[in-house]
Coordinates of C-alpha atoms in Angstrom, one line a residue:
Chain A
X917 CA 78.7 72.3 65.1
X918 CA 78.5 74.0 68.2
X919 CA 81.6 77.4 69.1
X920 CA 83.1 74.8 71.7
X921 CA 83.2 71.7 69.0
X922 CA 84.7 74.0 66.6
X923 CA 87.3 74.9 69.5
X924 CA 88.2 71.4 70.2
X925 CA 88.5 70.7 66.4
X926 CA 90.9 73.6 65.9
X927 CA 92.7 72.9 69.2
X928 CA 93.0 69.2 68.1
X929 CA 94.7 70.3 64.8
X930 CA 97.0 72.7 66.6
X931 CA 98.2 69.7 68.8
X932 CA 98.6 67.2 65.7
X933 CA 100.6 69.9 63.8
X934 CA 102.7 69.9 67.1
X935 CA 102.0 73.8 67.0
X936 CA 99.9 73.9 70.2
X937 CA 102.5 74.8 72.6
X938 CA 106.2 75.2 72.6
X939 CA 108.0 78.1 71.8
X940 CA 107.9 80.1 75.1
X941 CA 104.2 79.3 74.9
X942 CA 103.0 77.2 78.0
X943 CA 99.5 77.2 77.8
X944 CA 97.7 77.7 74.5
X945 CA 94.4 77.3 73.9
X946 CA 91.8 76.9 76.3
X947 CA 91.9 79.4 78.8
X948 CA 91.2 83.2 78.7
X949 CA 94.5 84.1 77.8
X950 CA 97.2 81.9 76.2
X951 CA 100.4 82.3 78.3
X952 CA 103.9 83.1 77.1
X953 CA 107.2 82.6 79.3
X954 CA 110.3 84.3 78.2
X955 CA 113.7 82.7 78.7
X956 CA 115.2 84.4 82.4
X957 CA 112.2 86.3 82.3
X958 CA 110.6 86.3 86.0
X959 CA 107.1 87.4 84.6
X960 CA 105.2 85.4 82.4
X961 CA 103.1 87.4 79.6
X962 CA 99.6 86.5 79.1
X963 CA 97.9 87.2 75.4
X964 CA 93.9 87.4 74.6
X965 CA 91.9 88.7 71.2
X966 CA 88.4 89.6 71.3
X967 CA 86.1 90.6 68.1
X968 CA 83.1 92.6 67.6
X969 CA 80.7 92.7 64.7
X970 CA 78.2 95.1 64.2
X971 CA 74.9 93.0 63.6
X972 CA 76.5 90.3 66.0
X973 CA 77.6 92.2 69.1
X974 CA 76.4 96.0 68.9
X975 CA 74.1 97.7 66.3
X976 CA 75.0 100.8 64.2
X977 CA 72.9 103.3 66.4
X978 CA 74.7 101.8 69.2
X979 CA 77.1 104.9 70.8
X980 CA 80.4 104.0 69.3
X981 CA 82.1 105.2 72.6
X982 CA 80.3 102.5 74.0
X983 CA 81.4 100.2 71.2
X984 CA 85.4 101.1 71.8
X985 CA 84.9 100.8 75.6
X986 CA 83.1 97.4 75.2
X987 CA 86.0 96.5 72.6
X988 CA 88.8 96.4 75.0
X989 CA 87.1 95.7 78.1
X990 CA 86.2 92.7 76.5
X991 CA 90.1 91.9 76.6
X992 CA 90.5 93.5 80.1
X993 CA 88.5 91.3 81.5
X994 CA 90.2 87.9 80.3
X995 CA 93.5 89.5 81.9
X996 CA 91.7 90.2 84.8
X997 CA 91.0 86.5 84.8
X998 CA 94.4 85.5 84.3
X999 CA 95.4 87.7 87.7
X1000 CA 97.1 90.0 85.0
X1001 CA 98.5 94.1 84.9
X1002 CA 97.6 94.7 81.5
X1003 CA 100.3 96.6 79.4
X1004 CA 99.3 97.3 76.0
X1005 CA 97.5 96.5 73.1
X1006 CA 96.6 95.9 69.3
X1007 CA 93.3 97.3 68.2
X1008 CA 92.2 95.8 64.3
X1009 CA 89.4 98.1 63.1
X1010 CA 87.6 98.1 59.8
X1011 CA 84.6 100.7 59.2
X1012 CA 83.0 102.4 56.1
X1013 CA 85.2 105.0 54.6
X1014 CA 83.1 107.9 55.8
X1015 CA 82.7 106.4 59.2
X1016 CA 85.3 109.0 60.3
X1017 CA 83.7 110.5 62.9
X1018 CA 82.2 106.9 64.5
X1019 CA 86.2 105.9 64.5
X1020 CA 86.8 108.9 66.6
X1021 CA 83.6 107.6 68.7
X1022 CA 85.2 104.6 69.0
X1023 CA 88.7 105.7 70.3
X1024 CA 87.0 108.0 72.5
X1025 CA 85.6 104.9 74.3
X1026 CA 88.2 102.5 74.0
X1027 CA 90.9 105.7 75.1
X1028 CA 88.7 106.7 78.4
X1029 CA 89.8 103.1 79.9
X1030 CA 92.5 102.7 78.5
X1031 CA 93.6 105.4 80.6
X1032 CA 92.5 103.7 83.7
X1033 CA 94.4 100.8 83.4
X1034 CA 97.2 102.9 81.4
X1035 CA 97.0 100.4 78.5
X1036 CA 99.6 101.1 75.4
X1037 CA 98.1 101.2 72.2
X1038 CA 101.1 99.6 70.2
X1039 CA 99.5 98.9 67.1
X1040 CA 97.3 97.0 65.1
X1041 CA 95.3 97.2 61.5
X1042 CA 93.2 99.2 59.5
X1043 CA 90.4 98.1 56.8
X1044 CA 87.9 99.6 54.9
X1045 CA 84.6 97.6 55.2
X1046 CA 80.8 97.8 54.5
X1047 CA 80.1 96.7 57.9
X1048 CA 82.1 97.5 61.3
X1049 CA 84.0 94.7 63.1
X1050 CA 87.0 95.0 65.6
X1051 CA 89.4 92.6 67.5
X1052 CA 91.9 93.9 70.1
X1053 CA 94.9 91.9 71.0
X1054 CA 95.7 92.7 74.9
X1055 CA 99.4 91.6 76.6
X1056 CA 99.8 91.3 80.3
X1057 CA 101.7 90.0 82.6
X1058 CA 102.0 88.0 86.1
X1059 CA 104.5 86.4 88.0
X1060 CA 106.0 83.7 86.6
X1061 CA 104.1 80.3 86.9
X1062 CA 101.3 82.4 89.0
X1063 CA 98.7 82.9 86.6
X1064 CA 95.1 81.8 87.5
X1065 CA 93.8 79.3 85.4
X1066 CA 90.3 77.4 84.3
X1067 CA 91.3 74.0 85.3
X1068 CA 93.0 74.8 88.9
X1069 CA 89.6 74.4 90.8
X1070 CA 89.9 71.7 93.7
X1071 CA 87.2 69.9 95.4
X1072 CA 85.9 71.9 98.5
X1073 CA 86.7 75.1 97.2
X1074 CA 83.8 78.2 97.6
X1075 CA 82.6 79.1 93.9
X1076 CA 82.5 82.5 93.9
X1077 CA 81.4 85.4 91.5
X1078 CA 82.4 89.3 91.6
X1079 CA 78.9 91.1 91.8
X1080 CA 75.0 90.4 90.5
X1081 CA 74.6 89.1 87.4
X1082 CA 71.8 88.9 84.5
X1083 CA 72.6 93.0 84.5
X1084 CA 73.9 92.4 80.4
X1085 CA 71.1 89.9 79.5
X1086 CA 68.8 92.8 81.3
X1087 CA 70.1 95.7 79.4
X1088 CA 69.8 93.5 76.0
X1089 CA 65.3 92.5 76.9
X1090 CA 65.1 96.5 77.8
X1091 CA 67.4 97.9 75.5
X1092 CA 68.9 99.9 78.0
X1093 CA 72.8 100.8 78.2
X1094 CA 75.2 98.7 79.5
X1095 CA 78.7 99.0 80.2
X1096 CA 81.0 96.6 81.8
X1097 CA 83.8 97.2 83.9
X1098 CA 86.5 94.5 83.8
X1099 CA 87.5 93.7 87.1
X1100 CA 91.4 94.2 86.7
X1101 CA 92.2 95.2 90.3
X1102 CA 90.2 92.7 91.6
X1103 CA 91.5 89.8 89.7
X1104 CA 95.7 91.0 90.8
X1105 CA 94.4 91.0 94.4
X1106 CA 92.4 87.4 94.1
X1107 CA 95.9 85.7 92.7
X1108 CA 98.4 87.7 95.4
X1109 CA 95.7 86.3 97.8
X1110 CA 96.4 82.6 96.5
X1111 CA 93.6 82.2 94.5
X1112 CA 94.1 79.6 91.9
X1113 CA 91.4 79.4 89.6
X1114 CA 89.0 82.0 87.7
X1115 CA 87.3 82.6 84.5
X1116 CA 85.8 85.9 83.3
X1117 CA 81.5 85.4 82.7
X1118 CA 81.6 86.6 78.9
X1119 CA 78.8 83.6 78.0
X1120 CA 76.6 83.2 81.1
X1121 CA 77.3 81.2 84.0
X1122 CA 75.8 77.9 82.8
X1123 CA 77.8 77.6 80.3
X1124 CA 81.3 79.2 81.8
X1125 CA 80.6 77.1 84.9
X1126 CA 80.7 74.1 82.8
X1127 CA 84.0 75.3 80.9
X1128 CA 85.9 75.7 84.1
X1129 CA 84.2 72.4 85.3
X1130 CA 85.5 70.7 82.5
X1131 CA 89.2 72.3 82.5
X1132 CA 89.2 71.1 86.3
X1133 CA 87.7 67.8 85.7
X1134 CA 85.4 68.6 88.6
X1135 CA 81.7 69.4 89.2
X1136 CA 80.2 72.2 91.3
X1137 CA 76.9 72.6 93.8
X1138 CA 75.6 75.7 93.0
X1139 CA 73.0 77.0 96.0
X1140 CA 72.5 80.5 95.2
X1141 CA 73.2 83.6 92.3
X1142 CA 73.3 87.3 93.0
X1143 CA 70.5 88.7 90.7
X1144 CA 71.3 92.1 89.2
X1145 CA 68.3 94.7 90.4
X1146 CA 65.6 94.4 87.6
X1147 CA 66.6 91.1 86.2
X1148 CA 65.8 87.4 86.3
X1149 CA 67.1 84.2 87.9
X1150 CA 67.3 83.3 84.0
X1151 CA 69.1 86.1 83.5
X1152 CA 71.6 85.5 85.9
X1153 CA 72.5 82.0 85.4
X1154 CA 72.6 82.2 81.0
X1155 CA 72.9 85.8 80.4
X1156 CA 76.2 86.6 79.0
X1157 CA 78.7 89.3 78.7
X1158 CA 78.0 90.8 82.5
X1159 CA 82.4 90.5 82.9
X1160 CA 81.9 89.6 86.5
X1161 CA 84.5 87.4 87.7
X1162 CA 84.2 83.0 88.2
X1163 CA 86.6 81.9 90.9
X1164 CA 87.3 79.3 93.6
X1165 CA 88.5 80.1 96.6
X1166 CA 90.7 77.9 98.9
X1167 CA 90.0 77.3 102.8
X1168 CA 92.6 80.1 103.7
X1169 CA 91.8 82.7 101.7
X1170 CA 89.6 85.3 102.6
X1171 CA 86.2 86.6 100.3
X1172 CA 87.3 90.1 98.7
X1173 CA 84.3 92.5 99.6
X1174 CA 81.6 92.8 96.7
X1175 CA 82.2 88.8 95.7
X1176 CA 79.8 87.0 96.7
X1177 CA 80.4 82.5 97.5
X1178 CA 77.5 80.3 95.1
X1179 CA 78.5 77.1 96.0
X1180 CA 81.0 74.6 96.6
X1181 CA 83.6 72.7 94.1
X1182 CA 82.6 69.0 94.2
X1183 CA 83.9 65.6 92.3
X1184 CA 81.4 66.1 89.0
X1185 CA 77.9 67.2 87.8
X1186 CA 77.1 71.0 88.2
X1187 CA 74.3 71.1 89.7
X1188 CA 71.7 74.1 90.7
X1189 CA 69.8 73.7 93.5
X1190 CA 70.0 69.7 93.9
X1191 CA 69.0 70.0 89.6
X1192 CA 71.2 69.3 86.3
X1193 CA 73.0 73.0 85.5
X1194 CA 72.3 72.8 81.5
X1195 CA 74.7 75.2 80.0
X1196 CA 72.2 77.6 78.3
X1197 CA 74.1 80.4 77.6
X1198 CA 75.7 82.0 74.5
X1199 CA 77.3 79.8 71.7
X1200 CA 78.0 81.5 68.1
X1201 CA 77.9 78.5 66.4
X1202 CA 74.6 77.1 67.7
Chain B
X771 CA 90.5 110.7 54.9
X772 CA 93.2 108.8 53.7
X773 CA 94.4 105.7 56.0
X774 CA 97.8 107.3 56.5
X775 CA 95.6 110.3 57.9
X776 CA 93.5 108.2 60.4
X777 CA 96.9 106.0 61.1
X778 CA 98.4 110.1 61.5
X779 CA 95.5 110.8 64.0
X780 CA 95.5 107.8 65.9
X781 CA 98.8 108.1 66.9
X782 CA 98.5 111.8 67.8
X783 CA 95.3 110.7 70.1
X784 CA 97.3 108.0 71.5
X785 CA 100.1 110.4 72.5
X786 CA 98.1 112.6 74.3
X787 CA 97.0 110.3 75.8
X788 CA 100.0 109.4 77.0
X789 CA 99.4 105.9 75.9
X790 CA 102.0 105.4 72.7
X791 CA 104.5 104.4 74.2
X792 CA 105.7 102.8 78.0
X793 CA 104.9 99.6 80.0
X794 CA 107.3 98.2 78.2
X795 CA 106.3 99.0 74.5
X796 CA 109.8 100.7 73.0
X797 CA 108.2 101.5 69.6
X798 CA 104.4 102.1 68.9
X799 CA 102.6 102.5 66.1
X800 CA 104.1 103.4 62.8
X801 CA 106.6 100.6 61.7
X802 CA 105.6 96.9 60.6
X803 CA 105.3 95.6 64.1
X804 CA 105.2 96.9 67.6
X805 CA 108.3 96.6 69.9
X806 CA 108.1 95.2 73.4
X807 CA 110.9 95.1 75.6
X808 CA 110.8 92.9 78.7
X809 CA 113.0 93.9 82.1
X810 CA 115.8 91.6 82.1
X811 CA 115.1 90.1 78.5
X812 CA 117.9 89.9 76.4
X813 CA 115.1 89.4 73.0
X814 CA 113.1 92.1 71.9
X815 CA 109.4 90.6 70.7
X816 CA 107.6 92.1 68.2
X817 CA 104.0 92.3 67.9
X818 CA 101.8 93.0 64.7
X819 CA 97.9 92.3 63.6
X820 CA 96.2 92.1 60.2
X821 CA 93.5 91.4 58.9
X822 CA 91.7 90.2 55.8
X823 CA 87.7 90.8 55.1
X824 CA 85.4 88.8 52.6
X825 CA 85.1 91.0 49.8
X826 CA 88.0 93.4 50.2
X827 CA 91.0 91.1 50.2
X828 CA 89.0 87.6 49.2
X829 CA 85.9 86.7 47.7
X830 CA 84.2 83.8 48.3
X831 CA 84.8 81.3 45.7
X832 CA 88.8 81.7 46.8
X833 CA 90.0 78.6 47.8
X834 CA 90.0 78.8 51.9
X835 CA 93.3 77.3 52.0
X836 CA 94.7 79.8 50.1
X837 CA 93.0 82.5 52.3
X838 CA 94.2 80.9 55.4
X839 CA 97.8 80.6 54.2
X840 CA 97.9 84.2 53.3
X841 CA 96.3 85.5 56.6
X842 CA 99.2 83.8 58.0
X843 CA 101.5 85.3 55.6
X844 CA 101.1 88.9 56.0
X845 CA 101.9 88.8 59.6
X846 CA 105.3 86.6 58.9
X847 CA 105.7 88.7 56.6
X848 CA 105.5 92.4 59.1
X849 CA 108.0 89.7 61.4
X850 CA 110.0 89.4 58.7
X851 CA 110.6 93.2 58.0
X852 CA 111.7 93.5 61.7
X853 CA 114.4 90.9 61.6
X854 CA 112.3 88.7 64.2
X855 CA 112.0 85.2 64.4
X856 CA 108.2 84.3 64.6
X857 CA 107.1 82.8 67.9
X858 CA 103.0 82.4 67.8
X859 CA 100.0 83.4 66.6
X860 CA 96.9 84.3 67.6
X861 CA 94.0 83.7 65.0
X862 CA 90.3 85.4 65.0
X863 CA 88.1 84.0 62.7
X864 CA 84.5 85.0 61.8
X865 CA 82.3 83.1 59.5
X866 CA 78.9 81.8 59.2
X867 CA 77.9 79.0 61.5
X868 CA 77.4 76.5 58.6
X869 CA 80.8 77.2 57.1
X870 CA 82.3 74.1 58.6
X871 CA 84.3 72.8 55.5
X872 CA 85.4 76.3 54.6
X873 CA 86.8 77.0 57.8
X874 CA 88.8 73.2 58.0
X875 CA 90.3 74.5 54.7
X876 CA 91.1 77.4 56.4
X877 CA 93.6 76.0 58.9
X878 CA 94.8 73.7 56.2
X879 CA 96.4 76.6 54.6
X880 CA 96.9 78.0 57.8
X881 CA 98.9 75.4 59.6
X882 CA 100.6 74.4 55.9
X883 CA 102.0 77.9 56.4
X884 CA 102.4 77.4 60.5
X885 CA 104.6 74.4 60.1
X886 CA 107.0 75.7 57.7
X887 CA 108.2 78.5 60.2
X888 CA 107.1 76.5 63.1
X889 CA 104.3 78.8 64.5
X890 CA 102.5 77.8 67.7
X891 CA 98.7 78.7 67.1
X892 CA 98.0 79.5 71.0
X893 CA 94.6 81.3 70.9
X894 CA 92.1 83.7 69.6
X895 CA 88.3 84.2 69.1
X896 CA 85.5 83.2 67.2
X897 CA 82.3 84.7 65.8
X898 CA 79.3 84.0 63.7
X899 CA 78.8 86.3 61.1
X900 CA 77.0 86.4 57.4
X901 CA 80.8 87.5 55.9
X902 CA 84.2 86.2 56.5
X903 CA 86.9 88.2 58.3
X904 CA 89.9 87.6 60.2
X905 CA 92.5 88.9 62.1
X906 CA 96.2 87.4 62.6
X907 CA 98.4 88.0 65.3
X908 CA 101.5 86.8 65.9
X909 CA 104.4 87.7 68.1
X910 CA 108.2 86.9 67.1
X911 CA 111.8 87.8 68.9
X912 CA 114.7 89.4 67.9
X913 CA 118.0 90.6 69.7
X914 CA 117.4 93.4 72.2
X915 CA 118.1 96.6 70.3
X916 CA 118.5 94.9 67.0
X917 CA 115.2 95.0 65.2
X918 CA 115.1 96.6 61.9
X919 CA 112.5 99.7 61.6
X920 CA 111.7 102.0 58.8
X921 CA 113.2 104.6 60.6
X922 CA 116.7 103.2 60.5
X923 CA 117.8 104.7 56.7
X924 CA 120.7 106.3 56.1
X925 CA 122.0 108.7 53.1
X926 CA 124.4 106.8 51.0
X927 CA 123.2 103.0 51.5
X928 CA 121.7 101.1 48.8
X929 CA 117.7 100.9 48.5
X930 CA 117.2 97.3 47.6
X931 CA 114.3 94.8 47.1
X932 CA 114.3 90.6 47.8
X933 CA 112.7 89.9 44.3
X934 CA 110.8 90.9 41.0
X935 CA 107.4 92.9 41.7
X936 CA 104.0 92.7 40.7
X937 CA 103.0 89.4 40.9
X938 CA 99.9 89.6 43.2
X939 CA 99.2 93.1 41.1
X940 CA 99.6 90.8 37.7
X941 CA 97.3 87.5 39.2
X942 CA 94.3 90.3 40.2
X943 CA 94.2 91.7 36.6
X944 CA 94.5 88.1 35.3
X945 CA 92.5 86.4 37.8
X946 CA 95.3 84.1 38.6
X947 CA 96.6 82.6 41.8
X948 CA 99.3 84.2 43.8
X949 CA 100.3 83.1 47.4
X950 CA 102.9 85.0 48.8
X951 CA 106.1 84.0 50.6
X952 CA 106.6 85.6 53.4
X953 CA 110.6 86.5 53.9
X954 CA 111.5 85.2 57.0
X955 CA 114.8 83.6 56.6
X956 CA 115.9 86.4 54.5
X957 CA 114.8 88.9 57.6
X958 CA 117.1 87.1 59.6
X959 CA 120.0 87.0 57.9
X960 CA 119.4 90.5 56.6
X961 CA 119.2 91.8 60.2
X962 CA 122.1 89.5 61.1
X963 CA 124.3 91.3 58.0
X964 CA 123.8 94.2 59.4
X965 CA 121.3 95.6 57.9
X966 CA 119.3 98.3 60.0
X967 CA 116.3 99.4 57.7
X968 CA 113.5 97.1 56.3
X969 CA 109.7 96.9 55.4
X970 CA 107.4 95.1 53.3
X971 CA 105.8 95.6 50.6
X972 CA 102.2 94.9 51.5
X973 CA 100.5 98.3 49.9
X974 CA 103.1 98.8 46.8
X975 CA 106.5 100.1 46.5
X976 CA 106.0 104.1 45.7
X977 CA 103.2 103.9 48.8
X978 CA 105.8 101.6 51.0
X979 CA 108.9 103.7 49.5
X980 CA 107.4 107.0 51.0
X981 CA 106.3 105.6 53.9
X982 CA 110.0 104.2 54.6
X983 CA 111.7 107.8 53.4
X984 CA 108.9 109.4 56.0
X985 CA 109.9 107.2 59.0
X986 CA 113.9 108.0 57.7
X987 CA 113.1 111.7 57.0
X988 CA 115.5 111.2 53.8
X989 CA 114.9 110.6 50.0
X990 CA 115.2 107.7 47.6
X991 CA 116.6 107.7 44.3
X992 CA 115.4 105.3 41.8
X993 CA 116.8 104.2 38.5
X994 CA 114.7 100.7 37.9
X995 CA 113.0 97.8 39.5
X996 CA 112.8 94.0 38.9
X997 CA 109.4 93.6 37.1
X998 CA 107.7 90.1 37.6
X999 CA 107.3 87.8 34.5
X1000 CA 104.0 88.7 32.7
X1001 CA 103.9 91.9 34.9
X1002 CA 104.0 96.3 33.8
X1003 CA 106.2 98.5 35.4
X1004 CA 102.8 100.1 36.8
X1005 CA 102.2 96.8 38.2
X1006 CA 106.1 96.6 40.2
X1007 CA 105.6 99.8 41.1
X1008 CA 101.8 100.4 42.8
X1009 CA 101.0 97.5 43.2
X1010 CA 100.3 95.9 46.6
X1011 CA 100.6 92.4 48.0
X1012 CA 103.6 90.9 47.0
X1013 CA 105.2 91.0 50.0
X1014 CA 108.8 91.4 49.0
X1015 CA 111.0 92.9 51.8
X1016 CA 112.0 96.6 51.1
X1017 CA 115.7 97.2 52.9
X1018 CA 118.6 99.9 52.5
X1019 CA 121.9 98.3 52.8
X1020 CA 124.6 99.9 54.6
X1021 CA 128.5 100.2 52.4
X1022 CA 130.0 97.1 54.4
X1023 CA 127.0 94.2 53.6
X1024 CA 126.9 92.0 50.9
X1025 CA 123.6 91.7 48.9
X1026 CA 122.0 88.6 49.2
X1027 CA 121.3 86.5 46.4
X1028 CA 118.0 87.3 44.6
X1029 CA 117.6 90.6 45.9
X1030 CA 118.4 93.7 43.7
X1031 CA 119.3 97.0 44.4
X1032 CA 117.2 99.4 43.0
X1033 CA 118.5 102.9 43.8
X1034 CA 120.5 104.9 46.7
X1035 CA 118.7 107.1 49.9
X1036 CA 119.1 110.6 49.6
X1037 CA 118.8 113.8 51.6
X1038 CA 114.8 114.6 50.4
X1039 CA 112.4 113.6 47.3
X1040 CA 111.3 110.0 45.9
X1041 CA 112.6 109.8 42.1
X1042 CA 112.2 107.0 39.7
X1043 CA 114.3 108.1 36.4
X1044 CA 114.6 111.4 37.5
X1045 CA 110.7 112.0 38.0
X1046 CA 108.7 112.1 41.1
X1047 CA 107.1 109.1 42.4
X1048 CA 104.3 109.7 43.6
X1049 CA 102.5 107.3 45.9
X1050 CA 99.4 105.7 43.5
X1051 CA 99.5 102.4 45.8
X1052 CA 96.8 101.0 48.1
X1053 CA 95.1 103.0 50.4
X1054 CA 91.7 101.5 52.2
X1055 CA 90.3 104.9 52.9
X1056 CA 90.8 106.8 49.8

């Protein structure tokens, strides 16, 4: 069973339990965030969880400042996504006993951007475990009913992505250091623009092409990817965890500088280059 | 290090930070859930995370319905001891990729749990990994201004507990099956009663106890608890996981039927009989 099977199955049990909205939630899962609507409340809340596991997503000789940064930009960027100002969040860490001094790693990372974006830290777990793991919990919010969603794209809309990609898949064949920056500013000035639709790229743009596809009922014609210095076209189009943002942009509104237009939304297919897009990138349960 | 003493230094990093409290967060770390206040919101909403590992609160041959069902629980039950009404919850779930059948059971207990307390299940994240572990998030509501918090004790009131302790202590040293019930009706209408202070017991009641007198700077007097059927007093009293709510109840309310009161708050000092109590409960870092 593949991660997005698994999804569906879960998802489909959430909606037969009649527990998959309702409840001040408006959209559950399926998109980066789920989103929340308080009663007289004019800004919706939008909610995300991200894990790491060491052996799965970063290795103990990994820095663990680099581990706490990736940790909640991980988050970061599905807010960003969503158009959202983060506010605060839950961090759920388990570590060795006598990992004291990676922990303080850790928060050193995860505290230098926090900082940036001024993210709380409101809460959240402790356990003591053989191997490392983590899952942060971020909240933000948007205007209410302004949130930019997968499944908004509309035929003859530009696809667009923030920057180069391939630069995580890179770092992964050379073992060289990555660090992503979620692209929080960029993504409130994309939905104050009118932009309607984007995704963060967490598992490669085949794949997260093909989610958004999907969620929009829509295909795409994709002519052209900005490659990352050093890395492949491969790279590029399956590589994931680069964080760059996935969005369509109507007729009226104008390219932010640094994002670069791939192609064009069309009725169905995603196609590269007049060819069949396979999504290729990363699945968990594959 | 002790977990109280990584929780301790956490929270003194996050201050410094300048990141424990704001953006809308009214209370940070250090009660049973976050609070987050939203402009013009007349409902609080609380926010807490746990978490449960594969070989540190489960093993394997547990039946996963059980495991999901009490994943579940321990978050109603942090809801509970605010008073809140729970809203949603966001589930991350690692397991190995050919786990299928483990994880539907999973969600069976999960969602049996869900439906009882009418829980939306509106995202999350999942991983492959060689162990289990998961992390339960969910958010409730409660009147602005109105949630109960460990902090809230007062000399005079009466320390009580909602039932007999020891049970999940007793069904570890027997090997037998113990699924907690999270308190969420009795939350409500203890918060509704009046009641101000509340936590649960999730670690065991001399750890929880000192923990509560910390938050209240006071004292606790204590002349007996209820003991479980089949359970020792060392059981009711260090043992962790039962998940009974821990409240002090002000001169004016009624006690609710099937809790007992158990002592009085005082100035300074945990007693039971006249001796100190020292804290012998769970602690994942000692």
């Amino acid at each position: 069973m593949s991660e997005t099977e698994l999804l569906s199955k879960i998802t489909a049990r959430a909606k037969r339990a009649g527990l998959a909205q309702g409840g001040g939630v408006v959209t559950g899962i399926g998109d980066d965030c789920a989103i929340f609507r308080q009663k007289g409340s004019s800004r919706d809340l939008v909610f995300t969880a991200d894990m790491m596991h060491e052996g799965v997503h970063f290795t103990w000789d990994e820095a663990p400042e680099d581990v706490g940064w990736k940790a909640l930009a991980r988050s970061l960027s599905d807010c960003a996504a969503m158009g959202a100002k983060p506010l605060f969040a839950l961090v759920s860490l388990a570590a060795p006993a006598d990992a004291a001094s990676w922990i303080d790693g850790f928060y050193d990372g995860f505290f230098k951007l926090a900082r940036k974006h001024g993210v709380v830290l409101a809460g959240g777990d402790l356990s003591a475990t053989q191997r490392i793991s983590c899952d942060v919990t971020v909240c933000g919010e948007v205007p209410r009913g302004k949130a930019m969603l997968r499944s908004s794209a509309r035929t003859g809309e530009r696809v667009c992505v923030s920057g180069a990609l391939g630069k995580a898949a890179l770092s992964l064949d050379t073992r060289g250091r990555f660090l992503p920056t979620p692209r929080v500013e960029l993504g409130l000035a994309l939905r104050a623009s009118g932009v309607r639709c984007a995704m963060d790229l967490s598992d490669g743009l085949s794949m997260d092409l093909a989610r958004l596809c999907a969620a929009s009922d829509c295909g795409a014609l994709i002519d052209d990817v900005p490659i990352a210095k050093g890395a492949s076209l491969r790279h590029a189009l399956h590589g994931g965890e680069d964080y760059e943002l996935l969005f369509t942009l109507p007729a009226k509104a104008k390219l932010p500088r640094g994002s670069v237009v791939i192609g064009t939304v069309t009725k169905s297919a995603v196609l590269f280059r007049g060819e069949l897009l396979k999504p290729e990138g990363w699945d968990h349960f594959r």
